[in-house]
CSV table of C-alpha atoms in Angstrom, one decimal:
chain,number,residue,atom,x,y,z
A,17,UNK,CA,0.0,0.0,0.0
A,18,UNK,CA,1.3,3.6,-1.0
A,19,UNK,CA,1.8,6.1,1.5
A,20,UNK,CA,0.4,9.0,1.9
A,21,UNK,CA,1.4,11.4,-1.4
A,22,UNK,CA,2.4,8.5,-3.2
A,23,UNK,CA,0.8,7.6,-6.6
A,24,UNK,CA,1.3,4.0,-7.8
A,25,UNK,CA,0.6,4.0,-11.2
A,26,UNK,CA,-1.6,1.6,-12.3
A,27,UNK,CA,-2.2,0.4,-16.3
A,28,UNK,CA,-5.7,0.0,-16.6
A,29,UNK,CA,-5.6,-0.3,-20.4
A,30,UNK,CA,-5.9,1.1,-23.7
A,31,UNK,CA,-8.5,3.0,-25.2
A,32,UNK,CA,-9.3,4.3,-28.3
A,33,UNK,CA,-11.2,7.8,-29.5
A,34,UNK,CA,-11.1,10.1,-32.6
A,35,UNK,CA,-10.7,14.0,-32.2
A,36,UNK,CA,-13.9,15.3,-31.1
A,37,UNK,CA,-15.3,12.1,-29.2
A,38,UNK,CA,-16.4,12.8,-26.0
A,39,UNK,CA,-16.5,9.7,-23.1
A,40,UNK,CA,-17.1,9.4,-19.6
A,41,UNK,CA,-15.0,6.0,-17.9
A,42,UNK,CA,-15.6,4.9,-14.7
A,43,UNK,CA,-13.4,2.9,-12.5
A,44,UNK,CA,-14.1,0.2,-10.5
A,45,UNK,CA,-11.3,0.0,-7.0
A,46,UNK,CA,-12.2,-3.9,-6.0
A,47,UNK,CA,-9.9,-3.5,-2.8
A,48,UNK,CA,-12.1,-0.5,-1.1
A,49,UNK,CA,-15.1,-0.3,0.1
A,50,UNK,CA,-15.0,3.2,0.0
A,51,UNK,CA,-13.1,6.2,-1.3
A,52,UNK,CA,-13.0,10.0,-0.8
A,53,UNK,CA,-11.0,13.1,-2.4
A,54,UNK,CA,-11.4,11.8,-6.0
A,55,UNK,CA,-9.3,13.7,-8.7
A,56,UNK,CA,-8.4,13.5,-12.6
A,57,UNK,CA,-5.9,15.0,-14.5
A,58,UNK,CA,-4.9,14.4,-18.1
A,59,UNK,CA,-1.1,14.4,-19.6
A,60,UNK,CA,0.1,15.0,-23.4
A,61,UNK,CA,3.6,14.3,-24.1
A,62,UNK,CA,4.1,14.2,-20.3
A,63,UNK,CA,3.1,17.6,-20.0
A,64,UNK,CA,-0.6,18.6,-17.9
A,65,UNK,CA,-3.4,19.5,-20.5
A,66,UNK,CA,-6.3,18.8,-18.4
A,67,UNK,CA,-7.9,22.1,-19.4
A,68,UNK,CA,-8.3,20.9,-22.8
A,69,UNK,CA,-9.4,17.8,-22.4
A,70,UNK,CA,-11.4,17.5,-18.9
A,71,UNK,CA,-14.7,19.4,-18.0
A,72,UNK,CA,-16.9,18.7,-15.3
A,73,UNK,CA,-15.9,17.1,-11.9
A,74,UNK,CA,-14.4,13.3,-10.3
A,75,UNK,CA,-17.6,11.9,-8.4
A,76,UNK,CA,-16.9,9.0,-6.0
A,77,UNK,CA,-20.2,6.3,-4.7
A,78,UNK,CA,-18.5,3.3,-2.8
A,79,UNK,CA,-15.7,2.0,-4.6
A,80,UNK,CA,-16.5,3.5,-7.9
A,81,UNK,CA,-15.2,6.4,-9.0
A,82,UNK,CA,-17.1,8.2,-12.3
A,83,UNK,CA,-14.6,10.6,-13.8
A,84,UNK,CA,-15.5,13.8,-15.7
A,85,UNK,CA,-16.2,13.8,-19.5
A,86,UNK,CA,-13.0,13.5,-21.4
A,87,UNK,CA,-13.1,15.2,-25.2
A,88,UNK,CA,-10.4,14.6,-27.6
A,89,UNK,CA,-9.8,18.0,-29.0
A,90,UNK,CA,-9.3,18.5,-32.8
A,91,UNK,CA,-5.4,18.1,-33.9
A,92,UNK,CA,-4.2,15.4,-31.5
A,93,UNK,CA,-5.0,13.1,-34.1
A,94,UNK,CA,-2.1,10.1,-33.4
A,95,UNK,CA,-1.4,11.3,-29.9
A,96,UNK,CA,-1.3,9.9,-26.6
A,97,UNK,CA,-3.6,10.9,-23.9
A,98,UNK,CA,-3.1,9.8,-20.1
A,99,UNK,CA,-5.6,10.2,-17.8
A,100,UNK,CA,-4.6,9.6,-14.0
A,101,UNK,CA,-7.5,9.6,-11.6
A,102,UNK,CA,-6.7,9.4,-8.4
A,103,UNK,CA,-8.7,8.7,-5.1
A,104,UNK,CA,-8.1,9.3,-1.2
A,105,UNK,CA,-8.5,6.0,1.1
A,106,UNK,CA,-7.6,6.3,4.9
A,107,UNK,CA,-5.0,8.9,4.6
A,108,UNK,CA,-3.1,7.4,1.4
A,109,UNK,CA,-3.5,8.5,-2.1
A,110,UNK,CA,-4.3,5.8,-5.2
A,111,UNK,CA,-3.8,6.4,-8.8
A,112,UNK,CA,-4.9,4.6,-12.0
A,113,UNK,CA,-4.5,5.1,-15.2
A,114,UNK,CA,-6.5,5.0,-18.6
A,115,UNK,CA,-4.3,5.5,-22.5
A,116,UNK,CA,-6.3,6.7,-24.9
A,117,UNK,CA,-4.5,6.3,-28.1
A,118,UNK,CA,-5.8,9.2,-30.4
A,119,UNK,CA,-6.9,8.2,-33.8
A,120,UNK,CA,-6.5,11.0,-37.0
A,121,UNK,CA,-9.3,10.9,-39.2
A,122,UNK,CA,-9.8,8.7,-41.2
A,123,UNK,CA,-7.7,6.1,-39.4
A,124,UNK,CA,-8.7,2.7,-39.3
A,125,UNK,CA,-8.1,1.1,-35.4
């Protein structure tokens, strides 16, 4: 288990979206029972874009955790987005994580 401030990062898989599709993932942490202080932040080329990509907020029910709509913006066509949502337990902080491989148009999968 991570201490507090720690983020293990956890692969939960790759996804795949064309610019201008818009999703909404939710995440499913089997070892709680529940969860509190949920976050999301999204990285391009290791670098913060959440403002282009996120809108609305992290909502946390049990051990669920529904993240905010994520929109692939036009021109990141053949990009990587990561999304790291992250979740408070008893003190210590979890993160997973969700790849969205970025399709250009046009592109088969």
């Amino acid at each position: 288990m991570a201490k507090s401030g720690e983020l293990p990062f956890v692969l939960e898989g790759e996804q795949i979206m064309r610019e201008g599709e818009s999703r909404v993932f939710s995440i499913v942490w089997p070892q709680f029972t529940t969860m509190s202080t949920a976050g999301t932040e999204a990285f391009v080329n290791g670098s913060s874009d959440s403002a282009a990509i996120i809108s609305g907020s992290t909502a946390v029910s049990g051990n669920v955790q529904t993240l905010p709509t994520i929109t692939v913006p036009t021109g990141y066509g053949g990009l990587a987005i990561v999304i790291e949502p992250t979740v408070s337990v008893s003190g210590s902080t979890y993160a997973s994580g969700i790849v969205i491989r970025v399709l250009k148009p046009g592109q088969e999968s």
